[in-house]
CSV table of C-alpha atoms in Angstrom, one decimal:
chain,number,residue,atom,x,y,z
A,549,MET,CA,134.3,62.4,145.3
A,550,SER,CA,130.7,61.8,146.3
A,551,VAL,CA,128.3,60.3,143.8
A,552,ASP,CA,125.3,62.6,143.3
A,553,ALA,CA,122.9,60.4,141.3
A,554,PHE,CA,121.6,63.2,139.0
A,555,ALA,CA,125.1,64.7,138.4
A,556,SER,CA,126.4,61.2,137.7
A,557,TRP,CA,123.7,60.5,135.2
A,558,GLN,CA,124.5,63.8,133.4
A,559,GLN,CA,128.2,62.9,133.4
A,560,ILE,CA,127.6,59.4,132.1
A,561,LYS,CA,125.5,60.9,129.3
A,562,THR,CA,128.2,63.4,128.3
A,563,LEU,CA,130.9,60.8,128.4
A,564,THR,CA,128.9,58.2,126.5
A,565,PHE,CA,128.3,60.6,123.6
A,566,ALA,CA,131.9,61.7,123.7
A,567,SER,CA,133.1,58.1,123.7
A,568,ILE,CA,130.9,57.3,120.6
A,569,LYS,CA,132.2,60.4,118.9
A,570,SER,CA,135.8,59.5,119.8
A,571,ARG,CA,135.5,55.9,118.7
A,572,TYR,CA,134.0,56.5,115.3
A,573,ARG,CA,135.7,59.8,114.4
A,574,ASN,CA,136.4,59.7,110.7
A,575,THR,CA,136.2,55.9,110.7
A,576,PHE,CA,133.2,54.6,108.9
A,577,ALA,CA,135.0,51.3,108.8
A,578,GLY,CA,135.0,51.3,112.6
A,579,LEU,CA,131.2,51.6,112.7
A,580,LEU,CA,131.0,48.9,109.9
A,581,TRP,CA,133.2,46.6,112.0
A,582,VAL,CA,131.0,47.0,115.0
A,583,VAL,CA,128.0,45.7,113.0
A,584,MET,CA,129.9,43.2,110.8
A,585,SER,CA,131.9,41.3,113.5
A,586,PRO,CA,128.9,40.1,115.5
A,587,LEU,CA,127.0,39.4,112.3
A,588,LEU,CA,129.9,37.3,111.0
A,589,MET,CA,130.1,35.4,114.3
A,590,PHE,CA,126.3,34.9,114.2
A,591,GLY,CA,126.5,33.6,110.6
A,592,ALA,CA,129.4,31.2,111.3
A,593,GLN,CA,127.8,29.8,114.4
A,594,SER,CA,124.4,29.4,112.6
A,595,TYR,CA,126.1,27.5,109.9
A,596,ALA,CA,128.1,25.3,112.2
A,597,PHE,CA,125.3,24.4,114.6
A,598,LYS,CA,122.3,24.4,112.4
A,599,LEU,CA,123.6,23.2,109.1
A,600,VAL,CA,126.7,21.1,110.0
A,601,LEU,CA,125.8,19.7,113.4
A,602,LYS,CA,122.0,19.8,112.5
A,603,LEU,CA,120.8,20.9,115.9
A,604,GLN,CA,117.0,20.4,115.7
A,605,PHE,CA,115.5,23.2,117.7
A,606,GLU,CA,112.5,25.4,116.9
A,607,ASN,CA,113.5,28.9,115.8
A,608,TYR,CA,117.2,28.1,116.2
A,609,PRO,CA,118.7,31.2,114.4
A,610,LEU,CA,116.6,33.5,116.6
A,611,PHE,CA,117.5,31.5,119.7
A,612,LEU,CA,121.2,31.7,118.8
A,613,LEU,CA,120.9,35.5,118.1
A,614,THR,CA,119.3,36.2,121.5
A,615,GLY,CA,122.1,34.4,123.3
A,616,LEU,CA,125.1,35.3,121.2
A,617,MET,CA,124.5,39.1,120.9
A,618,PRO,CA,124.2,39.6,124.7
A,619,TRP,CA,127.3,37.4,125.2
A,620,ILE,CA,129.3,39.5,122.7
A,621,PHE,CA,128.2,42.7,124.5
A,622,PHE,CA,129.2,41.2,127.9
A,623,VAL,CA,132.6,39.9,126.8
A,624,GLN,CA,133.5,43.1,124.9
A,625,SER,CA,132.6,45.2,127.9
A,626,VAL,CA,134.5,43.1,130.3
A,627,GLN,CA,137.6,43.0,128.1
A,628,MET,CA,137.6,46.8,127.6
A,629,GLY,CA,136.5,47.7,131.1
A,630,THR,CA,138.8,45.4,133.1
A,631,THR,CA,141.9,47.5,132.1
A,632,SER,CA,140.1,50.8,132.1
A,633,PHE,CA,141.1,52.0,135.6
A,634,VAL,CA,144.8,51.2,134.9
A,635,ALA,CA,144.7,52.7,131.4
A,636,GLN,CA,143.0,55.9,132.6
A,637,GLY,CA,144.8,56.1,135.9
A,638,ARG,CA,146.3,59.5,135.3
A,639,LEU,CA,143.0,61.0,134.2
A,640,LEU,CA,141.1,59.5,137.2
A,641,LYS,CA,143.7,60.9,139.6
A,642,SER,CA,143.7,64.4,138.0
A,643,PHE,CA,140.1,65.4,137.4
A,644,PRO,CA,136.9,65.0,139.4
A,645,ILE,CA,135.6,62.1,137.2
A,646,HIS,CA,134.4,59.2,139.3
A,647,PRO,CA,135.8,55.9,137.9
A,648,PHE,CA,132.3,54.5,138.0
A,649,VAL,CA,131.1,57.3,135.7
A,650,CYS,CA,133.9,56.5,133.2
A,651,LEU,CA,133.2,52.8,133.3
A,652,SER,CA,129.4,53.2,133.0
A,653,ALA,CA,129.9,55.5,130.0
A,654,MET,CA,132.1,53.0,128.3
A,655,ILE,CA,129.6,50.2,128.8
A,656,ALA,CA,126.7,52.4,127.8
A,657,ASP,CA,128.6,53.1,124.5
A,658,ASN,CA,128.9,49.3,124.0
A,659,LEU,CA,125.3,48.9,124.9
A,660,ILE,CA,124.3,51.3,122.1
A,661,ASN,CA,126.4,49.4,119.7
A,662,PHE,CA,124.9,46.1,120.8
A,663,MET,CA,121.3,47.4,120.6
A,664,LEU,CA,122.0,48.8,117.1
A,665,THR,CA,123.5,45.5,115.8
A,666,PHE,CA,120.9,43.4,117.6
A,667,THR,CA,118.0,45.5,116.1
A,668,LEU,CA,119.6,45.3,112.6
A,669,ILE,CA,119.8,41.5,112.7
A,670,LEU,CA,116.5,41.2,114.4
A,671,LEU,CA,114.6,43.2,111.7
A,672,PRO,CA,114.4,40.3,109.2
A,673,PHE,CA,113.0,38.1,111.9
A,674,LEU,CA,110.3,40.7,112.7
A,675,PHE,CA,109.3,41.0,109.1
A,676,TYR,CA,109.5,37.4,108.0
A,677,ALA,CA,108.7,35.4,111.1
A,678,GLN,CA,105.3,35.4,112.7
A,679,ASN,CA,106.5,33.7,115.8
A,680,ILE,CA,107.6,36.4,118.2
A,681,HIS,CA,105.4,37.0,121.2
A,682,LEU,CA,104.6,40.7,121.6
A,683,LEU,CA,105.2,40.9,125.3
A,684,HIS,CA,108.7,39.3,125.0
A,685,PHE,CA,109.5,41.9,122.4
A,686,LEU,CA,108.1,44.9,124.3
A,687,LEU,CA,109.9,43.8,127.5
A,688,LEU,CA,113.2,43.2,125.7
A,689,PRO,CA,114.7,46.6,126.8
A,690,VAL,CA,113.8,45.7,130.4
A,691,ALA,CA,115.6,42.4,130.1
A,692,VAL,CA,118.6,44.0,128.4
A,693,PHE,CA,118.8,46.6,131.2
A,694,SER,CA,119.3,43.9,133.8
A,695,LEU,CA,122.2,42.6,131.7
A,696,PHE,CA,123.6,46.2,131.6
A,697,ILE,CA,123.5,46.5,135.4
A,698,ALA,CA,125.2,43.1,135.8
A,699,THR,CA,127.9,44.1,133.2
A,700,VAL,CA,128.6,47.4,135.0
A,701,GLY,CA,128.9,45.4,138.3
A,702,VAL,CA,131.2,42.7,137.0
A,703,THR,CA,133.4,45.2,135.1
A,704,LEU,CA,133.7,47.5,138.1
A,705,PHE,CA,134.8,44.5,140.3
A,706,LEU,CA,137.3,43.3,137.7
A,707,ALA,CA,138.7,46.8,136.9
A,708,THR,CA,139.3,47.3,140.7
A,709,LEU,CA,141.0,43.9,140.9
A,710,GLN,CA,143.1,44.7,137.9
A,711,VAL,CA,144.7,47.6,139.7
A,712,PHE,CA,146.2,45.2,142.2
A,713,PHE,CA,146.6,42.0,140.1
A,714,ARG,CA,147.7,42.8,136.6
A,715,ASP,CA,146.9,39.4,135.2
A,716,THR,CA,143.2,39.7,136.0
A,717,ARG,CA,142.4,40.4,132.4
A,718,PHE,CA,144.2,37.3,131.1
A,719,ILE,CA,142.5,35.1,133.7
A,720,MET,CA,139.1,36.5,132.8
A,721,ASP,CA,139.7,35.8,129.1
A,722,PHE,CA,140.4,32.2,130.1
A,723,VAL,CA,137.3,32.0,132.4
A,724,LEU,CA,135.1,33.6,129.7
A,725,SER,CA,136.3,31.1,127.0
A,726,ILE,CA,135.2,28.2,129.3
A,727,ALA,CA,132.0,30.0,130.4
A,728,PHE,CA,130.9,30.3,126.7
A,729,TYR,CA,130.6,26.5,126.5
A,730,LEU,CA,129.0,26.1,129.9
A,731,THR,CA,126.3,28.6,129.1
A,732,PRO,CA,123.3,27.7,127.0
A,733,ILE,CA,124.1,30.1,124.2
A,734,PHE,CA,124.4,27.9,121.1
A,735,TYR,CA,122.5,25.0,122.7
A,736,PRO,CA,119.1,25.1,124.5
A,737,LYS,CA,119.1,24.4,128.2
A,738,GLN,CA,116.7,21.5,127.5
A,739,TYR,CA,119.6,19.6,126.0
A,740,VAL,CA,121.5,19.6,129.3
A,741,SER,CA,121.1,16.3,131.2
A,742,GLU,CA,119.6,16.4,134.7
A,743,LYS,CA,123.0,15.4,136.2
A,744,TRP,CA,124.6,18.6,134.8
A,745,TYR,CA,121.7,20.9,134.9
A,746,TRP,CA,123.0,22.7,137.9
A,747,LEU,CA,125.6,24.2,135.6
A,748,VAL,CA,122.7,26.1,134.0
A,749,SER,CA,120.7,26.7,137.1
A,750,TYR,CA,123.5,28.4,139.0
A,751,ASN,CA,125.2,30.0,136.0
A,752,PRO,CA,124.7,33.8,136.4
A,753,PHE,CA,125.1,34.5,132.7
A,754,ALA,CA,122.5,31.9,131.8
A,755,ILE,CA,120.1,33.5,134.3
A,756,LEU,CA,120.8,37.0,132.9
A,757,ILE,CA,120.2,36.1,129.2
A,758,ALA,CA,117.2,33.8,129.8
A,759,PRO,CA,114.6,36.6,129.5
A,760,ILE,CA,116.3,37.8,126.3
A,761,GLN,CA,116.3,34.3,124.9
A,762,SER,CA,112.5,34.1,125.5
A,763,LEU,CA,112.2,36.2,122.4
A,764,SER,CA,112.7,33.1,120.3
A,765,ARG,CA,109.5,31.5,121.8
A,766,ASP,CA,106.2,32.1,120.1
A,767,HIS,CA,104.2,31.9,123.3
A,768,LEU,CA,104.4,33.6,126.7
A,769,GLU,CA,106.4,31.3,128.9
A,770,SER,CA,104.8,30.5,132.2
A,771,ASP,CA,108.0,31.3,134.1
A,772,TYR,CA,108.9,34.4,132.1
A,773,PHE,CA,108.3,37.0,134.9
A,774,PHE,CA,110.0,34.7,137.4
A,775,SER,CA,113.0,34.5,135.0
A,776,LEU,CA,113.0,38.3,134.5
A,777,SER,CA,112.9,38.9,138.3
A,778,LEU,CA,115.7,36.4,138.8
A,779,SER,CA,117.8,38.2,136.2
A,780,TYR,CA,117.3,41.5,138.1
A,781,PHE,CA,118.1,39.8,141.4
A,782,THR,CA,121.3,38.4,139.9
A,783,ALA,CA,122.2,41.7,138.4
A,784,LEU,CA,121.7,43.6,141.6
A,785,ILE,CA,123.8,41.0,143.5
A,786,CYS,CA,126.7,41.5,141.0
A,787,PHE,CA,126.3,45.2,141.2
A,788,GLY,CA,126.1,45.2,145.0
A,789,ILE,CA,129.2,43.1,145.5
A,790,ALA,CA,131.2,45.3,143.1
A,791,VAL,CA,130.1,48.5,144.8
A,792,LEU,CA,131.0,47.1,148.3
A,793,TYR,CA,134.4,45.9,147.0
A,794,TRP,CA,135.1,49.3,145.3
A,795,ARG,CA,134.2,51.2,148.5
A,796,ARG,CA,136.5,48.9,150.5
A,797,LYS,CA,139.4,49.3,148.1
A,798,LYS,CA,138.9,52.9,146.9
A,799,ASN,CA,141.8,54.4,148.8
A,800,GLN,CA,144.1,51.6,147.6
A,801,VAL,CA,143.0,52.0,144.0
A,802,TYR,CA,143.9,55.7,143.9
A,803,PHE,CA,147.1,54.9,145.8
A,804,PHE,CA,148.3,52.2,143.4
A,805,LEU,CA,147.1,53.9,140.2
B,1046,MET,CA,134.9,92.3,163.5
B,1047,LYS,CA,133.0,89.4,162.0
B,1048,PRO,CA,135.0,86.2,162.2
B,1049,ALA,CA,136.0,84.7,158.8
B,1050,LYS,CA,133.8,81.8,157.6
B,1051,LEU,CA,135.3,78.3,158.3
B,1052,ILE,CA,135.6,76.5,154.9
B,1053,LEU,CA,137.6,73.4,155.8
B,1054,ASN,CA,138.0,71.7,159.2
B,1055,ILE,CA,140.2,68.7,159.5
B,1056,GLU,CA,140.2,66.9,162.9
B,1057,LYS,CA,142.6,64.2,163.9
B,1058,MET,CA,142.8,62.8,160.4
B,1059,ARG,CA,144.7,59.7,159.7
B,1060,LEU,CA,145.3,58.0,156.4
B,1061,SER,CA,147.1,54.7,155.8
B,1062,PHE,CA,147.2,52.2,153.1
B,1063,ALA,CA,147.5,48.4,153.2
B,1064,THR,CA,150.5,47.5,151.2
B,1065,GLN,CA,150.5,43.7,151.4
B,1066,VAL,CA,150.0,41.4,148.4
B,1067,TYR,CA,149.5,44.0,145.8
B,1068,ARG,CA,151.4,45.3,142.7
B,1069,ALA,CA,154.3,42.9,142.6
B,1070,ASN,CA,151.8,40.0,142.7
B,1071,THR,CA,149.5,38.5,140.3
B,1072,LEU,CA,146.4,36.4,140.9
B,1073,ARG,CA,148.5,33.4,139.6
B,1074,ASP,CA,151.0,34.1,142.4
B,1075,VAL,CA,148.3,34.3,145.0
B,1076,PHE,CA,146.9,31.0,143.7
B,1077,VAL,CA,150.3,29.3,143.9
B,1078,GLN,CA,151.1,30.8,147.3
B,1079,THR,CA,147.7,29.7,148.7
B,1080,PHE,CA,148.5,26.1,147.8
B,1081,GLN,CA,152.2,26.2,148.9
B,1082,ASP,CA,151.7,28.0,152.2
B,1083,PRO,CA,148.1,28.7,153.0
B,1084,PHE,CA,148.8,29.6,156.7
B,1085,SER,CA,151.2,32.3,155.6
B,1086,VAL,CA,148.7,33.8,153.2
B,1087,LEU,CA,145.9,33.8,155.7
B,1088,LEU,CA,147.8,34.8,158.8
B,1089,LYS,CA,150.3,37.2,157.2
B,1090,ALA,CA,150.4,40.5,159.2
B,1091,GLN,CA,149.1,43.4,157.3
B,1092,ASN,CA,151.7,46.0,156.5
B,1093,ARG,CA,150.3,49.5,156.6
B,1094,LEU,CA,151.9,52.7,155.2
B,1095,GLU,CA,151.0,55.6,157.4
B,1096,VAL,CA,150.8,58.7,155.2
B,1097,ILE,CA,148.9,61.2,157.4
B,1098,ARG,CA,148.9,61.0,161.2
B,1099,ASP,CA,146.5,62.9,163.5
B,1100,LEU,CA,146.5,66.0,161.3
B,1101,ASN,CA,144.4,69.0,162.3
B,1102,LEU,CA,143.8,72.0,160.1
B,1103,LYS,CA,141.3,74.8,159.8
B,1104,VAL,CA,141.0,76.9,156.7
B,1105,TYR,CA,139.0,80.1,156.6
B,1106,GLU,CA,137.6,82.3,153.9
B,1107,GLY,CA,140.4,84.5,152.6
B,1108,ASP,CA,143.1,82.0,153.4
B,1109,ARG,CA,145.6,81.4,150.6
B,1110,ILE,CA,147.5,78.5,152.1
B,1111,ALA,CA,150.9,77.2,150.9
B,1112,LEU,CA,151.4,73.5,151.6
B,1113,VAL,CA,155.1,73.0,152.1
B,1114,GLY,CA,157.0,69.8,152.7
B,1115,VAL,CA,159.5,67.4,151.2
B,1116,ASN,CA,158.4,64.8,148.6
B,1117,GLY,CA,156.4,62.1,150.4
B,1118,ALA,CA,155.5,64.3,153.4
B,1119,GLY,CA,151.8,63.8,152.7
B,1120,LYS,CA,150.9,67.0,150.9
B,1121,THR,CA,149.3,65.4,147.8
B,1122,SER,CA,147.6,62.7,149.9
B,1123,LEU,CA,146.1,65.5,152.1
B,1124,CYS,CA,144.9,67.4,149.0
B,1125,ARG,CA,143.4,64.2,147.6
B,1126,SER,CA,141.6,63.5,150.9
B,1127,ILE,CA,140.1,67.0,151.0
B,1128,ALA,CA,139.0,66.6,147.3
B,1129,GLY,CA,137.3,63.2,148.2
B,1130,TYR,CA,139.6,60.8,146.4
B,1131,TYR,CA,140.7,59.2,149.7
B,1132,THR,CA,138.5,58.4,152.6
B,1133,PRO,CA,140.4,59.1,155.9
B,1134,THR,CA,141.2,55.9,157.9
B,1135,ALA,CA,140.3,57.9,161.0
B,1136,GLY,CA,139.2,61.4,161.9
B,1137,LYS,CA,137.0,63.8,160.0
B,1138,ILE,CA,137.2,66.2,157.1
B,1139,SER,CA,134.4,68.8,156.9
B,1140,VAL,CA,134.2,71.1,153.9
B,1141,HIS,CA,131.7,73.9,153.9
B,1142,GLY,CA,131.2,74.7,150.2
B,1143,LYS,CA,132.4,73.3,146.9
B,1144,VAL,CA,135.9,72.0,146.3
B,1145,ARG,CA,137.8,72.0,143.1
B,1146,ALA,CA,141.1,70.3,143.0
B,1147,ILE,CA,143.6,70.3,140.1
B,1148,PHE,CA,146.4,67.8,140.2
B,1149,ASP,CA,147.5,67.5,136.6
B,1150,THR,CA,147.3,69.8,133.6
B,1151,MET,CA,148.4,67.6,130.8
B,1152,VAL,CA,145.6,65.0,130.6
B,1153,GLY,CA,142.9,64.9,127.9
B,1154,ILE,CA,139.7,63.1,128.7
B,1155,TYR,CA,139.4,61.7,125.1
B,1156,PRO,CA,142.8,62.1,123.3
B,1157,GLU,CA,141.2,61.3,120.0
B,1158,LEU,CA,138.9,64.3,120.3
B,1159,THR,CA,140.0,67.8,119.5
B,1160,GLY,CA,141.3,70.3,122.1
B,1161,ARG,CA,138.1,72.3,121.7
B,1162,GLU,CA,135.9,69.2,122.3
B,1163,ASN,CA,138.0,68.1,125.3
B,1164,ALA,CA,137.6,71.7,126.7
B,1165,GLY,CA,133.8,71.4,126.4
B,1166,ILE,CA,133.7,68.0,128.2
B,1167,LEU,CA,136.1,69.3,130.9
B,1168,VAL,CA,133.9,72.3,131.5
B,1169,ASP,CA,130.8,70.1,131.8
B,1170,PHE,CA,132.5,68.2,134.6
B,1171,LEU,CA,134.2,71.1,136.4
B,1172,TYR,CA,131.4,73.6,136.2
B,1173,PRO,CA,128.0,71.8,135.8
B,1174,ASN,CA,126.0,74.9,136.6
B,1175,LEU,CA,128.2,77.5,134.8
B,1176,VAL,CA,126.3,80.6,133.6
B,1177,ASP,CA,127.3,81.8,130.0
B,1178,LYS,CA,129.1,78.6,129.4
B,1179,GLU,CA,129.7,79.0,125.7
B,1180,GLU,CA,131.0,82.5,126.2
B,1181,LYS,CA,133.4,81.5,128.9
B,1182,ILE,CA,134.7,78.5,126.9
B,1183,ARG,CA,135.3,80.8,124.0
B,1184,GLU,CA,137.2,83.2,126.1
B,1185,ALA,CA,139.3,80.5,127.7
B,1186,LEU,CA,140.1,79.0,124.3
B,1187,GLU,CA,141.1,82.4,123.0
B,1188,PHE,CA,143.3,82.8,126.0
B,1189,THR,CA,145.3,79.7,125.0
B,1190,GLU,CA,146.4,81.2,121.7
B,1191,LEU,CA,146.4,77.7,120.2
B,1192,GLY,CA,144.6,78.9,117.1
B,1193,HIS,CA,143.9,76.2,114.5
B,1194,PHE,CA,145.5,73.6,116.9
B,1195,LEU,CA,142.2,73.8,118.9
B,1196,ASP,CA,140.6,71.7,116.1
B,1197,THR,CA,143.4,69.1,116.1
B,1198,PRO,CA,143.1,65.9,118.2
B,1199,PHE,CA,144.4,66.4,121.8
B,1200,LYS,CA,146.8,63.5,121.4
B,1201,PHE,CA,148.9,65.4,119.0
B,1202,TYR,CA,149.5,68.3,121.4
B,1203,SER,CA,152.9,68.9,123.0
B,1204,ASN,CA,153.1,69.0,126.8
B,1205,GLY,CA,153.1,72.8,126.7
B,1206,MET,CA,150.1,72.9,124.5
B,1207,GLN,CA,148.2,70.4,126.7
B,1208,ALA,CA,149.0,72.5,129.8
B,1209,ARG,CA,147.9,75.7,128.1
B,1210,LEU,CA,144.5,74.3,127.3
B,1211,CYS,CA,143.9,72.6,130.6
B,1212,LEU,CA,145.1,75.5,132.7
B,1213,ALA,CA,142.9,78.0,130.7
B,1214,VAL,CA,139.8,75.8,131.3
B,1215,LEU,CA,140.6,75.0,134.9
B,1216,THR,CA,140.7,78.7,135.7
B,1217,ILE,CA,137.4,79.7,134.1
B,1218,ASP,CA,135.5,80.1,137.3
B,1219,PRO,CA,136.3,80.5,141.1
B,1220,THR,CA,135.0,78.2,143.8
B,1221,ASP,CA,134.8,78.0,147.6
B,1222,LEU,CA,137.9,75.9,148.1
B,1223,LEU,CA,140.4,75.7,145.3
B,1224,ILE,CA,143.3,73.2,145.5
B,1225,LEU,CA,146.2,73.7,143.1
B,1226,ASP,CA,148.9,71.0,143.3
B,1227,GLU,CA,152.0,71.9,141.3
B,1228,VAL,CA,149.9,73.2,138.4
B,1229,PHE,CA,152.5,75.3,136.6
B,1230,GLU,CA,154.8,72.4,135.9
B,1231,GLY,CA,153.9,71.7,132.3
B,1232,ALA,CA,153.5,75.3,131.0
B,1233,ASP,CA,156.2,76.8,128.9
B,1234,GLN,CA,158.1,79.9,130.0
B,1235,PHE,CA,156.1,82.5,128.0
B,1236,PHE,CA,152.8,81.0,128.9
B,1237,ARG,CA,153.8,80.5,132.6
B,1238,GLU,CA,153.8,84.3,133.1
B,1239,LYS,CA,150.5,84.7,131.3
B,1240,ILE,CA,148.7,81.9,133.1
B,1241,ALA,CA,150.1,83.0,136.5
B,1242,LYS,CA,148.1,86.3,136.1
B,1243,ARG,CA,145.0,84.2,135.3
B,1244,VAL,CA,145.5,81.8,138.2
B,1245,LEU,CA,146.0,84.8,140.5
B,1246,SER,CA,142.7,86.2,139.3
B,1247,VAL,CA,140.8,83.0,140.0
B,1248,ILE,CA,142.6,82.7,143.4
B,1249,GLU,CA,141.5,86.2,144.3
B,1250,ARG,CA,137.9,85.4,143.5
B,1251,SER,CA,137.8,82.0,145.3
B,1252,GLY,CA,136.8,81.5,148.9
B,1253,ALA,CA,140.0,79.8,150.1
B,1254,VAL,CA,143.0,78.3,148.3
B,1255,ILE,CA,145.4,75.5,149.1
B,1256,PHE,CA,148.5,75.8,146.9
B,1257,VAL,CA,151.2,73.2,146.6
B,1258,SER,CA,154.5,74.2,144.9
B,1259,HIS,CA,158.2,73.8,145.4
B,1260,SER,CA,158.8,77.3,144.2
B,1261,ALA,CA,159.3,79.7,147.1
B,1262,ASP,CA,158.7,82.7,144.7
B,1263,GLN,CA,155.3,81.4,143.6
B,1264,LEU,CA,154.3,80.6,147.2
B,1265,GLN,CA,155.3,84.1,148.4
B,1266,ARG,CA,153.5,85.7,145.4
B,1267,VAL,CA,150.2,83.7,145.9
B,1268,CYS,CA,149.8,82.9,149.6
B,1269,ASN,CA,149.1,84.7,152.9
B,1270,ARG,CA,149.6,81.6,155.1
B,1271,ALA,CA,151.7,78.5,154.9
B,1272,VAL,CA,151.6,75.1,156.5
B,1273,LEU,CA,154.6,72.8,156.8
B,1274,ILE,CA,153.8,69.1,156.5
B,1275,SER,CA,156.3,66.7,157.8
B,1276,GLU,CA,155.8,62.9,158.2
B,1277,GLY,CA,152.1,63.3,157.8
B,1278,ARG,CA,151.6,66.0,160.5
B,1279,VAL,CA,151.3,69.8,160.6
B,1280,HIS,CA,154.8,70.7,161.7
B,1281,PHE,CA,154.4,74.5,161.5
B,1282,ASP,CA,151.6,76.8,160.6
B,1283,GLY,CA,152.2,80.6,160.2
B,1284,SER,CA,153.2,83.3,157.7
B,1285,VAL,CA,154.8,82.2,154.4
B,1286,LYS,CA,158.1,83.7,155.4
B,1287,ASP,CA,158.2,82.0,158.9
B,1288,THR,CA,157.1,78.7,157.5
B,1289,LEU,CA,159.7,78.7,154.7
B,1290,ALA,CA,162.3,79.5,157.4
B,1291,ALA,CA,161.0,76.6,159.5
B,1292,TYR,CA,161.1,74.4,156.4
B,1293,GLU,CA,164.7,75.3,155.7
B,1294,LYS,CA,165.6,74.8,159.4
B,1295,THR,CA,164.0,71.4,159.5
B,1296,HIS,CA,165.1,70.0,156.2
B,1297,GLY,CA,168.1,72.2,155.2
B,1298,LYS,CA,168.3,74.3,152.1
B,1299,GLY,CA,167.6,72.2,149.1
């Protein structure tokens, strides 16, 4: 099956809306959960780090929000997407639906949930705080899009790997639980000592969320555009590696599904 | 007499799969093996499963080809390669026109959505440029005789009901090259006769057809040419009667 860009876009659109419809059919509670679970996570972490551990950092709740929400989106997408080829094997082998289209639609559905929740939680900050820089805010969708590209790439790679190695998902859960602590999500990167700073500098997720986290700054950072470019570079590398791996393994994937 | 248009040309096609490492293994096993015996992991010879070997086939407009062969002969792998699922390891597949391949008739894209909604999504995928889409979907849904079940989630359908819906949608519109791989398997007895007429109609209107079935009656009813595949090669190519005779001679009466 060849991938015609326009046809693929149309198919991703169709499947994304169908996926949203399918997920929330007759379940208002399902929609509520999508909004409530990140909100509760955000509330609990704000409480633990700001009020209990008393982390002294300017605009801490907003900083936490801009790191935690993208992390939740990424982890949910990876967890759902890694098993998607195996789970949908019969469908993928029966109809002319490119696995990439299926995966992108699933992640786009997650992205819409993420943006909805993120906006809902962000609204009070927009109304009551005067410390958001307009350019950071206007370029937020651009920054989020690089995260989307990277998420599609990482998930495509892992979903392909899962076809051959059925414990990929469990190993990824373990890796993600470690990565959460190694990524400056609930602590600012300035807190990391020089000796361990490479863990931030070379951490792909830290690079991807840096332009989103800029939203918590009240001034335009001097390296903002560099950080945005670096996030796109990282996203395209992730995506490129995944596409190359998929192309190399395509026959085997269909064979083993 | 004007020569028939060439729709499919397969030249010296080979298809093989690497079968090492996978499936029985986990990443944990690979990790352990790499530490225990790194040389064996790195230098292990790659086992390859040869599915299709130097296969040549030309399909012209008007051909209704029956693909015949025992299980594992390479029929489905060949169909999947033509449909673009597999990339040949060597050789070339040239298709002049659009291909539509049907391998399963009991799969819903979103089982939580109703049959009607699944039919709509399926039509969007199979016929992106369909004229009178709504009308054709309505006609196909009416054909299924599923009535109020059309507004029930697809996951509650029996196998027969799933097959009815899928087959009705899959036969809405003809195409240049239609591949039907054992498509009648799920349909119930009553519907099998009804859908057979509909499938025959779409076959008549399509450019060329490749039909895979283990039913000699169906093959004789639908096809005007047959190809016997054996061990990944074209073993015989001729009329349906002669090919079935060659099949029986090669593999014995089943």
